[in-house]
Coordinates of C-alpha atoms in Angstrom, one line a residue:
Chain A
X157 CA 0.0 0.0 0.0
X158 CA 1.8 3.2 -1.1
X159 CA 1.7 6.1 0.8
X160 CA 0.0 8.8 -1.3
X161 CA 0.3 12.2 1.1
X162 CA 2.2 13.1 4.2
X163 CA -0.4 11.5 6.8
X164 CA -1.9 8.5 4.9
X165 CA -2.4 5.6 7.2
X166 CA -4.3 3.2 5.2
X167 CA -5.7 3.0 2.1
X168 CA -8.7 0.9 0.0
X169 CA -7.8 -1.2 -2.4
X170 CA -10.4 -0.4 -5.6
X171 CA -9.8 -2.5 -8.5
X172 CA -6.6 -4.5 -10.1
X173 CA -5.7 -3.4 -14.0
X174 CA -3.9 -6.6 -14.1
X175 CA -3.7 -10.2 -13.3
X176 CA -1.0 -12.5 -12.3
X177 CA 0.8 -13.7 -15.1
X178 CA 0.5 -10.3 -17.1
X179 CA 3.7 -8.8 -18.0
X180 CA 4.2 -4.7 -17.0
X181 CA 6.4 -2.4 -17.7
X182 CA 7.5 0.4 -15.2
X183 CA 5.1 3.0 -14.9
X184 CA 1.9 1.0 -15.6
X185 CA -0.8 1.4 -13.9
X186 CA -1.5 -1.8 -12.0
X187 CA -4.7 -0.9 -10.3
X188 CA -6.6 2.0 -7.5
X189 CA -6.3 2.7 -4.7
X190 CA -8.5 5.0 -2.5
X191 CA -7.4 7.4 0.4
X192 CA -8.9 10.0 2.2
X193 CA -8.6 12.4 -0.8
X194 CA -8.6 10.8 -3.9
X195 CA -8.5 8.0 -6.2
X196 CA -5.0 7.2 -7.2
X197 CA -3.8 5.1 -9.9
X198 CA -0.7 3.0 -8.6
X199 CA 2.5 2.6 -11.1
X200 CA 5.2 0.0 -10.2
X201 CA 8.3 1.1 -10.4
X202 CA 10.0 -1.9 -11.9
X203 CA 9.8 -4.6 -15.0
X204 CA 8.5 -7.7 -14.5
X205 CA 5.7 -9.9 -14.2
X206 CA 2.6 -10.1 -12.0
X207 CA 3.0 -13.0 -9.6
X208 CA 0.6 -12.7 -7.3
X209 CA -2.3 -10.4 -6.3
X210 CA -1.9 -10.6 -2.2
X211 CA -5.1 -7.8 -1.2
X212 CA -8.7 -8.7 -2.5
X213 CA -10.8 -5.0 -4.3
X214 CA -12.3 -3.7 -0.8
X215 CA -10.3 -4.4 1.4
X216 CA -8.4 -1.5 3.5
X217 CA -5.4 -1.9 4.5
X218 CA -1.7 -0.2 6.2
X219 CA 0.5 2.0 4.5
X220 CA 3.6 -0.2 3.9
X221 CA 1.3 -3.8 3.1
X222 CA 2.4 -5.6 0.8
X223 CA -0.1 -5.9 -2.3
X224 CA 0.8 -7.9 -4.8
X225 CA 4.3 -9.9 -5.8
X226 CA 6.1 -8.7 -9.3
X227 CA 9.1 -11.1 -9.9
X228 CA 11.5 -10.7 -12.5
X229 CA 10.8 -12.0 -16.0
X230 CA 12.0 -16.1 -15.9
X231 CA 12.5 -15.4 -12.5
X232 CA 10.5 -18.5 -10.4
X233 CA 6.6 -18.2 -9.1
X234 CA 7.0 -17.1 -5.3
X235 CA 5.5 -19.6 -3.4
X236 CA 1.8 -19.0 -2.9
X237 CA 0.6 -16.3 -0.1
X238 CA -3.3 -16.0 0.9
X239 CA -3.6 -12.7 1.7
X240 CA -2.0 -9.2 1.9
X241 CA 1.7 -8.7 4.3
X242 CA 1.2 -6.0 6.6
X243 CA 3.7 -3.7 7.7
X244 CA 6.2 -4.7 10.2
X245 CA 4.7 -2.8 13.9
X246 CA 6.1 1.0 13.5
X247 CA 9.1 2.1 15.8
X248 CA 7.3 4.0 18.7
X249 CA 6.5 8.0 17.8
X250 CA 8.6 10.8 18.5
X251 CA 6.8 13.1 20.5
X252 CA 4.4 14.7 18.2
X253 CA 0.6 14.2 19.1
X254 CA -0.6 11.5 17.1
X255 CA -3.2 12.8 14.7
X256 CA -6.7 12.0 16.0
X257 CA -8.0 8.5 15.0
X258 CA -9.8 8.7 11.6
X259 CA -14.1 8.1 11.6
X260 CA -14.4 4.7 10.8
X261 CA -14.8 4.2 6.6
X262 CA -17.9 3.0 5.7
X263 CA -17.8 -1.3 4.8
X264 CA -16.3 -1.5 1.5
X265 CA -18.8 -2.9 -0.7
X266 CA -16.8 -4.9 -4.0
X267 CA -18.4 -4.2 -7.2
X268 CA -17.5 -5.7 -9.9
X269 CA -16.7 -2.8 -12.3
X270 CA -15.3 -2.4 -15.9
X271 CA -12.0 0.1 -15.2
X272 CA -13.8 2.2 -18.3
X273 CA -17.6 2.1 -16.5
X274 CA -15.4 3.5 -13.1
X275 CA -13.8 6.9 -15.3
X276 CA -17.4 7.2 -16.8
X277 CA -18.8 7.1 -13.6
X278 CA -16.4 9.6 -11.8
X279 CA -16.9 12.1 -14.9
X280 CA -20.2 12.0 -14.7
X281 CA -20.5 11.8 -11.2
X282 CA -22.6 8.5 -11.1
X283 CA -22.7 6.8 -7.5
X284 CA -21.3 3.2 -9.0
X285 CA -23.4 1.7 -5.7
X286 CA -26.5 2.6 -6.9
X287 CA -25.8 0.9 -10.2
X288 CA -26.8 -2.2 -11.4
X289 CA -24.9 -4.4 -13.5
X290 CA -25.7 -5.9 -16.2
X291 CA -22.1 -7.7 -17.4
X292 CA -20.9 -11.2 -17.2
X293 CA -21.2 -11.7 -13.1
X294 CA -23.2 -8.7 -12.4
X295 CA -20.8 -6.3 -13.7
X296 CA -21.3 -2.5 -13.9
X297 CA -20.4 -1.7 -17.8
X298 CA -20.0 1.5 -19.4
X299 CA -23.4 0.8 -21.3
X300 CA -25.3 0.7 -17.0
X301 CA -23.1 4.1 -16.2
X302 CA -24.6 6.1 -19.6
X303 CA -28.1 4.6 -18.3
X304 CA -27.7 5.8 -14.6
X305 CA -26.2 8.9 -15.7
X306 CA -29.7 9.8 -18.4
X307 CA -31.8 8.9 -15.6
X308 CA -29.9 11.5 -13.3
X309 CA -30.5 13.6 -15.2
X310 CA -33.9 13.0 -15.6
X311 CA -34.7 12.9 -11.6
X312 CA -35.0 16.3 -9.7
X313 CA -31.1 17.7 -9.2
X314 CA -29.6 17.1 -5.7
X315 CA -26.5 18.1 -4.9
X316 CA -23.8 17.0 -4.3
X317 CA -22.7 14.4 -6.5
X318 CA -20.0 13.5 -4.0
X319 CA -20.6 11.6 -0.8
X320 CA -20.5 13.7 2.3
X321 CA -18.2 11.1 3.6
X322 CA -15.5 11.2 0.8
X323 CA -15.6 15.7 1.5
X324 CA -14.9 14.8 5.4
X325 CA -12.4 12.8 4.9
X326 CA -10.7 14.5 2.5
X327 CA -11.4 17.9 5.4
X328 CA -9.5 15.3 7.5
X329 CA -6.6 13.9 5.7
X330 CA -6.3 17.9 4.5
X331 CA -6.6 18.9 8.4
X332 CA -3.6 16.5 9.6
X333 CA -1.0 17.1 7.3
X334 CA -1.5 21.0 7.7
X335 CA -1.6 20.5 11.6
X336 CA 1.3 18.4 11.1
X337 CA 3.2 21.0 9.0
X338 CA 2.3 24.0 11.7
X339 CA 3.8 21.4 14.8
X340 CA 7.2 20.8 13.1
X341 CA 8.0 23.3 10.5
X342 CA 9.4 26.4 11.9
X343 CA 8.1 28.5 8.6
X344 CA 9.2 32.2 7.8
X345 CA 7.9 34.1 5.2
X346 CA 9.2 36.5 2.3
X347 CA 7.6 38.4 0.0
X348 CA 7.9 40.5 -3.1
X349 CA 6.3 42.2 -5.2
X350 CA 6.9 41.5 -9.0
X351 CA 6.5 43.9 -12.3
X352 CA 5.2 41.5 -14.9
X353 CA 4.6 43.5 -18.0
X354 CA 7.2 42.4 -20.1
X355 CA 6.4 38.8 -19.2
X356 CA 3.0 39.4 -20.0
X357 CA 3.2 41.7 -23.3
X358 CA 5.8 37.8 -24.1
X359 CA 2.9 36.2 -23.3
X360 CA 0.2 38.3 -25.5
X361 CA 2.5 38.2 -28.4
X362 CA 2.6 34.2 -28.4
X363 CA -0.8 33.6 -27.6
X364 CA -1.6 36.2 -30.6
X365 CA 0.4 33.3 -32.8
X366 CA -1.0 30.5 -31.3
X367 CA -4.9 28.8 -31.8
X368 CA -6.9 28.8 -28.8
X369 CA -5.9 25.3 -27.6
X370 CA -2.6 26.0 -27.9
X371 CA -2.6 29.2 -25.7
X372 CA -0.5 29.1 -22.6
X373 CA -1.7 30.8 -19.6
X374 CA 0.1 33.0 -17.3
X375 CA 0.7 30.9 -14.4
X376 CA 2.9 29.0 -16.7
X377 CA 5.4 31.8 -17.0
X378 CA 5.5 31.9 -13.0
X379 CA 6.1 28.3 -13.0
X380 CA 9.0 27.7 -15.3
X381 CA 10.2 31.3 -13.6
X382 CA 10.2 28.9 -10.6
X383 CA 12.0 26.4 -11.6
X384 CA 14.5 28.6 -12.5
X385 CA 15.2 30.2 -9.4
X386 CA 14.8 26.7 -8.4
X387 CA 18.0 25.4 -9.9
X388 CA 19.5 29.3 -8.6
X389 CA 18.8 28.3 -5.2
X390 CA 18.5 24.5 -4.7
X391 CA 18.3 24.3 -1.1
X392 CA 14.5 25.2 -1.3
X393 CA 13.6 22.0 -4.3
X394 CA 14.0 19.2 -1.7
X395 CA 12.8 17.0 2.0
X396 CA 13.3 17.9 5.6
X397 CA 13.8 14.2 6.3
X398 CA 16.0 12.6 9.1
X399 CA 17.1 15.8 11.1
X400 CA 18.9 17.2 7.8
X401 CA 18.1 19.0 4.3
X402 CA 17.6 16.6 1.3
X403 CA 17.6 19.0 -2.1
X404 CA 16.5 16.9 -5.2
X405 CA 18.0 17.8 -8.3
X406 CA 14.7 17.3 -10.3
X407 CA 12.5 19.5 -10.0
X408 CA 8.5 18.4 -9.5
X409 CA 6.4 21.4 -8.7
X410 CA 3.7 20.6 -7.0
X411 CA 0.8 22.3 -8.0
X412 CA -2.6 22.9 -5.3
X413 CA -5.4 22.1 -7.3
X414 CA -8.6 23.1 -5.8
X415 CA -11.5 20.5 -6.4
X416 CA -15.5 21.3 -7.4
X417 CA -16.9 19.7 -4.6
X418 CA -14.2 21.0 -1.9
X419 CA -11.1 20.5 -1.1
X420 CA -7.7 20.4 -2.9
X421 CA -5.4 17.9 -4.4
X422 CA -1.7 18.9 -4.8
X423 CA -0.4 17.0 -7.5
X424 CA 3.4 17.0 -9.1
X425 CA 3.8 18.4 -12.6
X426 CA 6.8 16.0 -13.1
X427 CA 10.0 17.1 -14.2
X428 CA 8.7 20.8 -14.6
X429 CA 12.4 22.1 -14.5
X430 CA 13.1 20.1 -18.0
X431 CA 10.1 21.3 -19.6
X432 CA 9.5 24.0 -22.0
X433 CA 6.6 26.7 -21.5
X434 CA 4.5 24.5 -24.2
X435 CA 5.2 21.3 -22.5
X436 CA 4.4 22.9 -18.8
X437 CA 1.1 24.1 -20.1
X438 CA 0.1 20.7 -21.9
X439 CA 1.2 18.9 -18.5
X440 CA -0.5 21.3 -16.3
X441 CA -3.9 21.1 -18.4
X442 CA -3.4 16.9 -18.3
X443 CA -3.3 17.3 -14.3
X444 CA -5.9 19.8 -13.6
X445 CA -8.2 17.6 -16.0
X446 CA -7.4 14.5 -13.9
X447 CA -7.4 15.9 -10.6
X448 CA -10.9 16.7 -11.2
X449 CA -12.1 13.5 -12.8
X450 CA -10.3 11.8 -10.0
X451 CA -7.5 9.9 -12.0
X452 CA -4.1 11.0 -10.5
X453 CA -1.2 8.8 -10.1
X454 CA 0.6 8.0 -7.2
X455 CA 4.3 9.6 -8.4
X456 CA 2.8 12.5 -8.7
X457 CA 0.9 12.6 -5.2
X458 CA 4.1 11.5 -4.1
X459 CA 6.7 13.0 -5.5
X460 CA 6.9 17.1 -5.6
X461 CA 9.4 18.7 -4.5
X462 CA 8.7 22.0 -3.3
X463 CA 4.4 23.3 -4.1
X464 CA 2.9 26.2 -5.7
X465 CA -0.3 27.8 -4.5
X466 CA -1.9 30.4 -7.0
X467 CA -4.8 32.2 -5.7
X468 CA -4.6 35.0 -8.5
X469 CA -8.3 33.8 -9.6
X470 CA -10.2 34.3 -6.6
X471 CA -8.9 38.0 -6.2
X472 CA -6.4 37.1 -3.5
X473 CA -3.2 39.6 -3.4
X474 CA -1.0 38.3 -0.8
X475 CA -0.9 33.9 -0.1
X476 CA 0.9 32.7 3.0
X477 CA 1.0 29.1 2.5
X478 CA 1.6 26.3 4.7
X479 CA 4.2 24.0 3.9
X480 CA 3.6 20.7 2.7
X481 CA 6.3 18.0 4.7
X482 CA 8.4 16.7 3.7
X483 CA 9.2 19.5 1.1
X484 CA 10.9 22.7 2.9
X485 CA 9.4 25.5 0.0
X486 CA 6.2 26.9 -0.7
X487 CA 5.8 29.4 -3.6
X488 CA 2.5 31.5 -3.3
X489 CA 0.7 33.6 -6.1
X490 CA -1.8 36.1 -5.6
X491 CA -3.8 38.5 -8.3
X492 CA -2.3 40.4 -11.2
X493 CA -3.5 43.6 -10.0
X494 CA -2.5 47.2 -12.1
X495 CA -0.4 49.0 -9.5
X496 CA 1.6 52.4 -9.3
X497 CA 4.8 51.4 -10.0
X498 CA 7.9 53.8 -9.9
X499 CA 10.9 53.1 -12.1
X500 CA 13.9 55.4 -13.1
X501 CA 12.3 58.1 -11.7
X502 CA 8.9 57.5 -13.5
X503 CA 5.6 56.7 -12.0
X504 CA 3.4 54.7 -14.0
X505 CA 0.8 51.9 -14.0
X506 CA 1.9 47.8 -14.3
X507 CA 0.8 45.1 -14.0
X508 CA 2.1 43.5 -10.6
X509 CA 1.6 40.2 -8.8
X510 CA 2.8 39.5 -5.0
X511 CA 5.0 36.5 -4.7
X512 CA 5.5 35.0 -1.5
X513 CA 7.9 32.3 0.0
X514 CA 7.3 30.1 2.6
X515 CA 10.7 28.7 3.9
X516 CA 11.5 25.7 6.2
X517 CA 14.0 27.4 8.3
X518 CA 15.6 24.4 9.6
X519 CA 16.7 23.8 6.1
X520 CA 16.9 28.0 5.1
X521 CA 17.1 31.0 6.1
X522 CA 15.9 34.0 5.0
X523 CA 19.0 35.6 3.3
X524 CA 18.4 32.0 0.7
X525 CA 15.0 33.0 0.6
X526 CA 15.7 36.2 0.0
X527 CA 17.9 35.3 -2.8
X528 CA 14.9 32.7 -4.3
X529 CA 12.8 35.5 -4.3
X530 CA 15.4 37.8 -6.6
X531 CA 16.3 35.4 -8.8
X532 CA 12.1 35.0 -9.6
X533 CA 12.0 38.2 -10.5
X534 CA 14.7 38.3 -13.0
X535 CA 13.6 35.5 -14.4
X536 CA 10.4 37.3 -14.9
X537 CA 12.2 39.8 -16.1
X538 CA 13.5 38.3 -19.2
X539 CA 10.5 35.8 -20.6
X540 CA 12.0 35.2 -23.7
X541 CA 15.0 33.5 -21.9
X542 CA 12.2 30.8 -20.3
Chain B
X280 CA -27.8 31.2 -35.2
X281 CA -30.7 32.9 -32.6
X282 CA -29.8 34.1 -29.0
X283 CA -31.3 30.7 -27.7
X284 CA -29.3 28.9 -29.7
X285 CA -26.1 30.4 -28.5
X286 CA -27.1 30.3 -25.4
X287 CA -27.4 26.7 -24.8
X288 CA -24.3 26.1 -26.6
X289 CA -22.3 27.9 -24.1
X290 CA -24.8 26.1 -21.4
X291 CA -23.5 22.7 -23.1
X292 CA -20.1 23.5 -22.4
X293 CA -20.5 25.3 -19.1
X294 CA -21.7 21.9 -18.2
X295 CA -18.8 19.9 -18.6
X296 CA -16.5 22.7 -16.6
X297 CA -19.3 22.9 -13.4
X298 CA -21.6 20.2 -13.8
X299 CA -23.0 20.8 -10.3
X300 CA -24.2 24.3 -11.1
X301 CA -27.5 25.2 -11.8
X302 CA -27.2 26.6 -14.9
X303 CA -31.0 28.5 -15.5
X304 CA -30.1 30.9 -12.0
X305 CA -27.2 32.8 -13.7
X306 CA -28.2 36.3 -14.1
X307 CA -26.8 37.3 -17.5
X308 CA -25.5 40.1 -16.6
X309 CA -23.7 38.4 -13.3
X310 CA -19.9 37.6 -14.0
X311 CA -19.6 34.0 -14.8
X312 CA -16.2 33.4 -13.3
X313 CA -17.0 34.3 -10.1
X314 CA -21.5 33.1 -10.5
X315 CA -20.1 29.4 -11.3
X316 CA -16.1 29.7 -9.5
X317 CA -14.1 28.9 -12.4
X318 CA -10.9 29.5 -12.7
X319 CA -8.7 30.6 -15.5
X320 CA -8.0 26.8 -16.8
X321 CA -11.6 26.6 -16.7
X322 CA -12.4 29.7 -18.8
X323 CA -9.8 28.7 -21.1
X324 CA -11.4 25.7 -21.6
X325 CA -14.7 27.8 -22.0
X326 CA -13.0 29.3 -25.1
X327 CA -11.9 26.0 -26.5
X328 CA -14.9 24.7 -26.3
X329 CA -17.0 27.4 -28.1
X330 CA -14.1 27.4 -30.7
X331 CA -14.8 23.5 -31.1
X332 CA -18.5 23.8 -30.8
X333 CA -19.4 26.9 -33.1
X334 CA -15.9 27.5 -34.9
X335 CA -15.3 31.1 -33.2
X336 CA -12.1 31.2 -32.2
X337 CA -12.3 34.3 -29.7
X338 CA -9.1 36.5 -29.6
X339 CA -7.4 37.2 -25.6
X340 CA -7.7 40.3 -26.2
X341 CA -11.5 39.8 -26.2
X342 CA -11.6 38.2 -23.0
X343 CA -11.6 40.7 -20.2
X344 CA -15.1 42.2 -22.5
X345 CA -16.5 38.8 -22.1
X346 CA -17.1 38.7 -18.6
X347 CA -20.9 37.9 -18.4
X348 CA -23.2 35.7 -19.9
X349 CA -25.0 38.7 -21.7
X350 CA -21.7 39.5 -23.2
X351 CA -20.6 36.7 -24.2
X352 CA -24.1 35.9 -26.1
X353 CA -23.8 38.9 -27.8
X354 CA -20.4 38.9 -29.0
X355 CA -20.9 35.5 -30.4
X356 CA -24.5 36.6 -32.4
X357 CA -22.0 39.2 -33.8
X358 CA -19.2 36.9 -35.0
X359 CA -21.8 34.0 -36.1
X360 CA -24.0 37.0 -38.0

């Protein structure tokens, strides 16, 4: 059972994409698994071939159980296990408050579900337990999703298509990892305030050239401007883990993703710092789209590296964000707003956007920070270099 | 194409972006962004979808004029005229 966010205990098993005996290649999908917040589609990480399928659809269990057996290709069938490993006992806690026991989950009920009907569902916002199936062995197809969706929308509207359940515990798993953050991370915070008119006089020329699909937005200048100052200052693109400062030398920016029904998802856009404004906005639009039909995979609930919160939308100016552990960064955007701005002895009016920095200071200080924040801005300052 | 006709178009595609929001209680001259909470992905994805649905590919520039459902009616009767 992966562990898909800084406080997952246990997870539900969904549904296997595979069988034993099917070959897979690193980064397949091999099946769901459910947390608190989401739906997430588990990779392996390895070649090989399914031995054995250890957890049955349904059933919760540990972070750290084992699920399944992948042996190497000619490598031997294991011999045969009955049900899923769980984690060896945890070495006692430090001396944190344990986080409050989750509500108990509500019995997992196994449907038998077509991996196609389950996306249909989730898009449409069909309650699968309400279905009934009409495939081999009582299983939901797509053809029973279509039907339960027409006759939604035929019944008087209700909302919310979500279960009250899956918003508290998402309120939950949301709640202890930002408790969790405010107990260990001693956080200071910089700010600046950043002229963007060249960058976005760059970005009106290029979306002049391009076709509406193809138009980039301006959060993607401020993310690859990130990832600039990123490889400028390294210290802040890494973990706080085991007493001491881990920087990563990739860069995944995690990106907070608020959902419709409530709640947010932070999700990686994976290798942002190799990516070119085009690729960051076709990666960006491929994550928000999943986030929100619930298909996110689990390297990228796992793996950012430092996060980006941009509240420009909602009319915000300033964000202070709380850190996500183990990353040591957070990068915060508010509104674009047009400002008096004063430059070589000229008042006039700009464009400006507040950029904040939430720093770890076990693993900086604020003269690094300080530094982050400077390089941003000259990277900003030049948007034909990014 | 009449007013109506428009109209539901862009209804059809609001649909996809906010599926829980009721639709028939936006004021058309309330801003949509902040009536149904979309974001700039979102309204982006408003403008591919109109381009896809009625082949009116809608200039940035445009956007900030196109801020209610009135307006954004209106502008596309005038294009599709």
């Amino acid at each position: 059972m992966p562990s898909l966010g800084a406080d997952m205990e246990e997870g539900t098993l969904i549904e296997w994409s595979v069988k034993p005996g099917d070959r897979i290649q690193r980064g397949d999908i091999i099946g769901v698994v459910r947390s608190e917040k989401a739906d997430i589609e588990v990779e392996v990480y390895h070649d090989g071939v399914v031995d054995q399928l250890l957890a049955q659809p349904g059933e919760t269990l540990p972070v750290g159980a084992v699920l399944a057996v992948i042996r190497e290709e000619g490598q031997a069938p294991a011999a045969l296990v009955h049900e899923a490993i769980q984690p060896a006992p945890p070495a006692p806690a430090p001396s944190a408050p344990a986080p409050s026991a989750p509500a108990p989950m509500p019995p997992a009920t196994r449907l038998r579900v077509s991996p196609l009907a389950r996306r249909v569902a989730q898009e449409l916002g069909v309650d699968l337990g309400q279905v009934q199936g009409t495939g081999p062995h009582g299983e939901i197809t797509k053809e029973d999703v279509d039907r339960a969706a027409e006759a939604l929308k035929k019944a008087p509207v209700e909302k919310p298509a979500v279960a009250p359940g899956f918003r508290a515990d998402m309120r939950r798993a949301i709640a202890a990892a930002m408790a969790r953050s405010n107990r260990e991370i001693p956080h200071y915070y910089l700010e600046t305030r950043i002229d963007l008119e060249r960058a976005l006089k760059f970005l009106e020329a290029e979306n002049r050239k391009r076709s509406v699909s193809d138009r980039l937005l301006s959060v993607i200048l401020l993310i690859k401007a990130v990832t600039r100052a990123l490889q400028d200052v390294p210290e802040l693109n890494g973990y706080w883990i085991d007493d001491q400062l881990q920087p990563k030398e990739a860069v995944h920016i995690g990106f907070a993703i608020s959902l419709r029904q409530g709640g947010l998802v932070v999700p990686a856009i994976l290798d942002a710092g190799r990516k070119n404004l085009d690729e960051l906005m076709q990666s960006l639009r491929d994550l928000i789209t999943r986030a929100r039909a619930g298909r996110l995979r689990s390297s990228e609930i796992t793996d950012a590296t430092v996060t980006i919160t941009n509240l420009g939308d909602l009319g915000v100016e300033t964000v202070h964000g709380v850190i996500y552990p183990p990353q040591v960064a957070l990068i915060g955007f508010g509104r674009i707003i047009q400002s008096p701005w004063a430059e070589n002895g000229m008042l006039g009016i700009r464009p400006v956007v507040t950029a904040t920095l939430a720093g770890d200071h076990r693993a900086t200080d604020g003269h690094r920070g300080a530094q982050f924040l400077t390089a941003l801005n000259q990277h900003l300052q030049e948007p034909e270099k990014l | 194409m009449s007013d109506p006709e428009i109209k539901n178009a862009v209804f059809k595609i609001l649909r996809r972006i906010a599926p829980e929001a009721n639709l028939d209680q936006i004021n058309s001259e309330e801003n949509l962004r902040e009536a149904l909470d979309i974001d700039s992905f979102d309204y982006l994805n408003l403008m591919i979808g109109l381009h896809e649905e009625l082949k009116v590919e809608i200039p940035e520039s445009d956007y900030r004029s196109l801020g209610t459902l009135g307006e954004l009616v209106r502008y596309l009767a005038g294009r599709l005229r």
